[in-house]
Coordinates of C-alpha atoms in Angstrom, one line a residue:
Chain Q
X170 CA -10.5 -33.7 -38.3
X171 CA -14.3 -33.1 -38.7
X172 CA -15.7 -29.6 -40.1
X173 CA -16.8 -27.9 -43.2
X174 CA -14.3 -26.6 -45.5
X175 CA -15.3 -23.5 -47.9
X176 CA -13.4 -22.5 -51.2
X177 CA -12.1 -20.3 -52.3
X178 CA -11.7 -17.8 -49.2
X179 CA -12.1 -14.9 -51.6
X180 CA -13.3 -15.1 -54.9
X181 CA -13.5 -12.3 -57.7
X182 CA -15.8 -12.1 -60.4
X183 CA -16.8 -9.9 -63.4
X184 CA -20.6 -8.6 -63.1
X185 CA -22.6 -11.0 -65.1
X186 CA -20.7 -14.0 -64.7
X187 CA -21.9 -16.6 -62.6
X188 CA -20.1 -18.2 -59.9
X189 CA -20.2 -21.4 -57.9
X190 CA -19.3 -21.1 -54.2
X191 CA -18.4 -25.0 -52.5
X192 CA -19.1 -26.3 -49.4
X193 CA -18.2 -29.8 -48.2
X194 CA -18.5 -31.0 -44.3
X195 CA -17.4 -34.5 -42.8
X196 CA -19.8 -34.2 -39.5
X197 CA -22.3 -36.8 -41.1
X198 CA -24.9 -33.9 -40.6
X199 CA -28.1 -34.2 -42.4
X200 CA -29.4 -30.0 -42.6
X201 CA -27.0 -27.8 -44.5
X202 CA -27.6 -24.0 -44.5
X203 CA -25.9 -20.7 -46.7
X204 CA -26.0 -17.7 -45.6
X205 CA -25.4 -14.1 -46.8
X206 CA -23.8 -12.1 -44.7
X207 CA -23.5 -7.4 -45.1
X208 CA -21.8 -5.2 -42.6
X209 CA -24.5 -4.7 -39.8
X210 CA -27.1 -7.1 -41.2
X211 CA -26.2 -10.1 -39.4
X212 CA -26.7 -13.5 -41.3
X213 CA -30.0 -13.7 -43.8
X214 CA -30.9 -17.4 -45.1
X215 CA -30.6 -17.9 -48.5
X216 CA -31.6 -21.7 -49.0
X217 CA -31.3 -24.8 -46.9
X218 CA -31.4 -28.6 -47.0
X219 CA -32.7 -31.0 -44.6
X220 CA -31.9 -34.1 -47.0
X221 CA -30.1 -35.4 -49.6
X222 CA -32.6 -34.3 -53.1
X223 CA -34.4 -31.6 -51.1
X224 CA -34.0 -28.4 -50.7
X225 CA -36.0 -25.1 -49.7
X226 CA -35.7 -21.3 -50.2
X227 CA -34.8 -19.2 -47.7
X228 CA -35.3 -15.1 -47.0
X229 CA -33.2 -14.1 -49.9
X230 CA -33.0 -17.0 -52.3
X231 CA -33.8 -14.7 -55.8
X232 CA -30.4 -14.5 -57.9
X233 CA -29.5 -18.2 -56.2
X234 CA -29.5 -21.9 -56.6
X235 CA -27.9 -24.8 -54.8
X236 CA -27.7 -28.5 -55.7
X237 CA -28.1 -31.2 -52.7
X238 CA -27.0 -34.2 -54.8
X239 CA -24.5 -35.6 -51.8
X240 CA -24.8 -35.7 -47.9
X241 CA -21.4 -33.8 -47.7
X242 CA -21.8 -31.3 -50.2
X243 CA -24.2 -28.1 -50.9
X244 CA -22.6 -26.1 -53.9
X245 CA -24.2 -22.5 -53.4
X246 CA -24.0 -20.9 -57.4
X247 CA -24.7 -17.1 -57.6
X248 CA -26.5 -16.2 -60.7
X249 CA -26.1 -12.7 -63.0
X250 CA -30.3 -12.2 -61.6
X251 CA -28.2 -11.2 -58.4
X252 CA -28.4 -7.5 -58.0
X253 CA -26.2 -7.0 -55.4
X254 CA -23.6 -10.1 -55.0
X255 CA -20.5 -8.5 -53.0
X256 CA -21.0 -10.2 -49.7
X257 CA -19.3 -12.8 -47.0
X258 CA -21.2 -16.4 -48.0
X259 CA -21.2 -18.5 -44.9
X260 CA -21.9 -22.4 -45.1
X261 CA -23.2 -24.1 -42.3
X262 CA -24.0 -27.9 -40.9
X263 CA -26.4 -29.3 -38.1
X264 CA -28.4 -32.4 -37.3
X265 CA -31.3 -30.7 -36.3
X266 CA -34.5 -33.2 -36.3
X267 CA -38.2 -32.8 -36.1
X268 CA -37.3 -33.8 -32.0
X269 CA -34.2 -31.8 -31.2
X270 CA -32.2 -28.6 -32.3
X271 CA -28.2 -28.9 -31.9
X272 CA -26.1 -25.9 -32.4
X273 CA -25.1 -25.1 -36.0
X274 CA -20.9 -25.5 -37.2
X275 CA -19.8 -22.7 -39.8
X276 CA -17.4 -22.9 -42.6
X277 CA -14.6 -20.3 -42.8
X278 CA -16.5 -18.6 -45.1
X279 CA -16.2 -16.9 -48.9
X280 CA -15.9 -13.8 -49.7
X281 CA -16.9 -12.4 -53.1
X282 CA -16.7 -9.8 -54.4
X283 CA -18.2 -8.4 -58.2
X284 CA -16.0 -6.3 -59.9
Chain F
X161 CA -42.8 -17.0 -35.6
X162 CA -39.9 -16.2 -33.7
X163 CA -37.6 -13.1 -33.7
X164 CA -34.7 -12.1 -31.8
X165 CA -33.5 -8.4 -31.2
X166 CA -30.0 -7.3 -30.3
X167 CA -30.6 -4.4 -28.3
X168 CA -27.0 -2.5 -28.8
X169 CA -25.3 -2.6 -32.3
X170 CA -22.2 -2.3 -30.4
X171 CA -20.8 -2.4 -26.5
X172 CA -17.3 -0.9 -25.8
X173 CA -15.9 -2.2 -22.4
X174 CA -12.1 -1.9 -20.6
X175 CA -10.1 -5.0 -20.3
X176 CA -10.7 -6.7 -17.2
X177 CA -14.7 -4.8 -16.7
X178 CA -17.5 -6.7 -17.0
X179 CA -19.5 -7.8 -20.5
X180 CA -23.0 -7.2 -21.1
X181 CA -24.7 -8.3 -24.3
X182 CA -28.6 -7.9 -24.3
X183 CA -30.5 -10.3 -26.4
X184 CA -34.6 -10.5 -26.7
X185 CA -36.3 -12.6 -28.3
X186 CA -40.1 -14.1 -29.4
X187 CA -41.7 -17.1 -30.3
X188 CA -44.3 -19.4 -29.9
X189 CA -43.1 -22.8 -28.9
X190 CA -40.6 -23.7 -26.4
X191 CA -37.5 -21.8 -28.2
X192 CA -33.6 -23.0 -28.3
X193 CA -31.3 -20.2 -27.8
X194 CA -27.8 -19.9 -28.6
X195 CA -24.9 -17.4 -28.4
X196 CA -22.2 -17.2 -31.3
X197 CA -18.6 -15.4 -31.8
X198 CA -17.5 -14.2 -35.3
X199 CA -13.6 -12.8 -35.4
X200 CA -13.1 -11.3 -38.0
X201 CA -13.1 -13.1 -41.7
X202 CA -13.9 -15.9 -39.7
X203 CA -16.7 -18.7 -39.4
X204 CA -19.0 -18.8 -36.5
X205 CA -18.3 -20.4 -33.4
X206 CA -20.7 -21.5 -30.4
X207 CA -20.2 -20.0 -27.4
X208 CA -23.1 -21.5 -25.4
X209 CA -26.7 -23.0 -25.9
X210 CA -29.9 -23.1 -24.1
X211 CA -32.2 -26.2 -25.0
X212 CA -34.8 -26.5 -22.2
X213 CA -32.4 -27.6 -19.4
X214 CA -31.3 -25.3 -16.9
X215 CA -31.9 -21.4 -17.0
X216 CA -27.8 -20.7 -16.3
X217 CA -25.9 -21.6 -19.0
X218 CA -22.3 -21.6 -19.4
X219 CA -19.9 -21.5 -22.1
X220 CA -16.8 -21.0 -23.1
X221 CA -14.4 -18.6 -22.0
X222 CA -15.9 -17.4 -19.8
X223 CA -18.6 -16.6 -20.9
X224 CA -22.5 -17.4 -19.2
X225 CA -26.2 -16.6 -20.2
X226 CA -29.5 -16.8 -18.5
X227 CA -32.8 -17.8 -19.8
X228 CA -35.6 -15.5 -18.4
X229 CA -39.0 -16.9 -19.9
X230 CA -40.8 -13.8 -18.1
X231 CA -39.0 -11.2 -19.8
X232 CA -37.9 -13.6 -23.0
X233 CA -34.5 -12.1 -22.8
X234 CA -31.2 -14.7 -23.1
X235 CA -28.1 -11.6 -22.4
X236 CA -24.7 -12.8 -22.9
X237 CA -22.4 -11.8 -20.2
X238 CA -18.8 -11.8 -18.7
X239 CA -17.3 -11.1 -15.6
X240 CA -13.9 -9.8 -16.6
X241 CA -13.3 -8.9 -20.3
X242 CA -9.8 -10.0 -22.0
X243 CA -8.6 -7.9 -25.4
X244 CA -9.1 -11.3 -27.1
X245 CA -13.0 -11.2 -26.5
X246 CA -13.1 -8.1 -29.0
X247 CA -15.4 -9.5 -32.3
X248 CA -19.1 -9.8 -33.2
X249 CA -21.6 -11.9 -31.3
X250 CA -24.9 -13.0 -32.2
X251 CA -28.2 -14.3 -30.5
X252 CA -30.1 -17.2 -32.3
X253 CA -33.7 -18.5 -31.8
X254 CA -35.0 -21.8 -33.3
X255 CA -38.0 -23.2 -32.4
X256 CA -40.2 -25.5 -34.6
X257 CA -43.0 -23.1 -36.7
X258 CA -43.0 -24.2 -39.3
X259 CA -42.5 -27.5 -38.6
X260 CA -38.9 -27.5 -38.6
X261 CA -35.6 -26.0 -36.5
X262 CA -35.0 -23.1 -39.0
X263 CA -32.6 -20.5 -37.1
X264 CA -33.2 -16.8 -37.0
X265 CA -30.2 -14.8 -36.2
X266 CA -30.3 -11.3 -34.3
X267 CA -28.2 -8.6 -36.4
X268 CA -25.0 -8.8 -34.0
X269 CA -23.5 -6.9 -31.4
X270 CA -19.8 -5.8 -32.1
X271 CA -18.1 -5.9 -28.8
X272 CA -15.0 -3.1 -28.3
X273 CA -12.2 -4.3 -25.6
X274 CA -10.0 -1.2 -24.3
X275 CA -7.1 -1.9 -23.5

């Protein structure tokens, strides 16, 4: 079956640790996306890739980084600079082009929460 | 830039009444729109998409949306709501400023089914 597959589902971590939150996705899509997502905020970008080696920040990439080395993968790592980290992280997959914009396919999601 | 406002932060219907969800939105090129679900803990799913084809769009389960350039509204609606519709739905524009498809997603409108 084709999708992207998050883990772990729920994640718990000590305040100053940080944590690395995986995304894989077997759709052969080029763009990748991670998003944050709080109770009545909808989704907020946090950083996104286009291509393999590139990347770009989002609206709320302080306290992040992410790693593009493979077409399937876009490991999201949430550093101790993040204030606030308690949050639902959702990955996401398209092949939009410079041409065309398809729809986008979610992961299941993460949640983590700072203890 | 483009923007997209939710107008109600939540609709609360009876099963088997009609569904209303009122999206507007803004931006400068010729925009994609598209309508997601999120249950609960869950991923997003696409519900329906409108990419420059025809106005009337229809998606799954029922659901349908219309593309009104003159008003630059996309509402989601329904003609008979089932308890199963209950979750959070948002609007998306992408259009290319910037140069890319980079989505912006309304906040969500949390829909209530009565039984």
């Amino acid at each position: 079956d084709g999708g992207i597959t998050q883990s772990p589902k729920y994640l718990f971590r000590k305040e100053g640790q940080n944590v690395t939150l995986s995304c894989e996705q077997n759709l052969n899509h080029d763009a990748m996306y991670w998003y944050r997502q709080d109770p009545g905020q909808g989704l907020r970008l946090i950083y996104y890739s286009q291509i393999v080696n590139d990347f770009q920040k989002g609206d709320i990439a302080e306290g992040y980084s992410v790693s593009r080395e493979k077409k399937e993968s876009f490991p999201l790592t949430v550093t101790s600079a993040q204030k606030n980290p308690t949050a639902f992280y959702l990955c996401a997959s398209t092949n939009a082009g410079r041409d065309s914009y398809n729809e986008q396919f979610f992961g299941p999601g993460t949640r983590l929460t700072v203890l | 830039a483009q923007s997209v406002t939710q107008l109600d932060s939540h609709v609360s219907v009876s099963e088997g009444t009609p569904v209303l969800l009122r999206c507007n939105y803004s931006s400068s090129y010729s925009p994609s729109l598209f309508w997601y679900v999120q249950h609960p803990n869950k991923g997003l799913q696409l519900l329906l998409k409108y990419t420059s084809a025809a106005t009337l769009v229809k998606g799954i389960n029922g659901f349908e949306a219309e593309f009104k350039k003159s008003e630059t509204s996309f509402h989601l609606t329904k003609p008979s709501a089932h308890m199963s519709d209950a979750a959070e739905y948002f609007c998306v524009v992408s259009d290319l400023s910037g140069g890319s498809y980079i989505p912006t997603f309304g906040r969500g409108t949390s829909l209530i089914v009565h039984p």
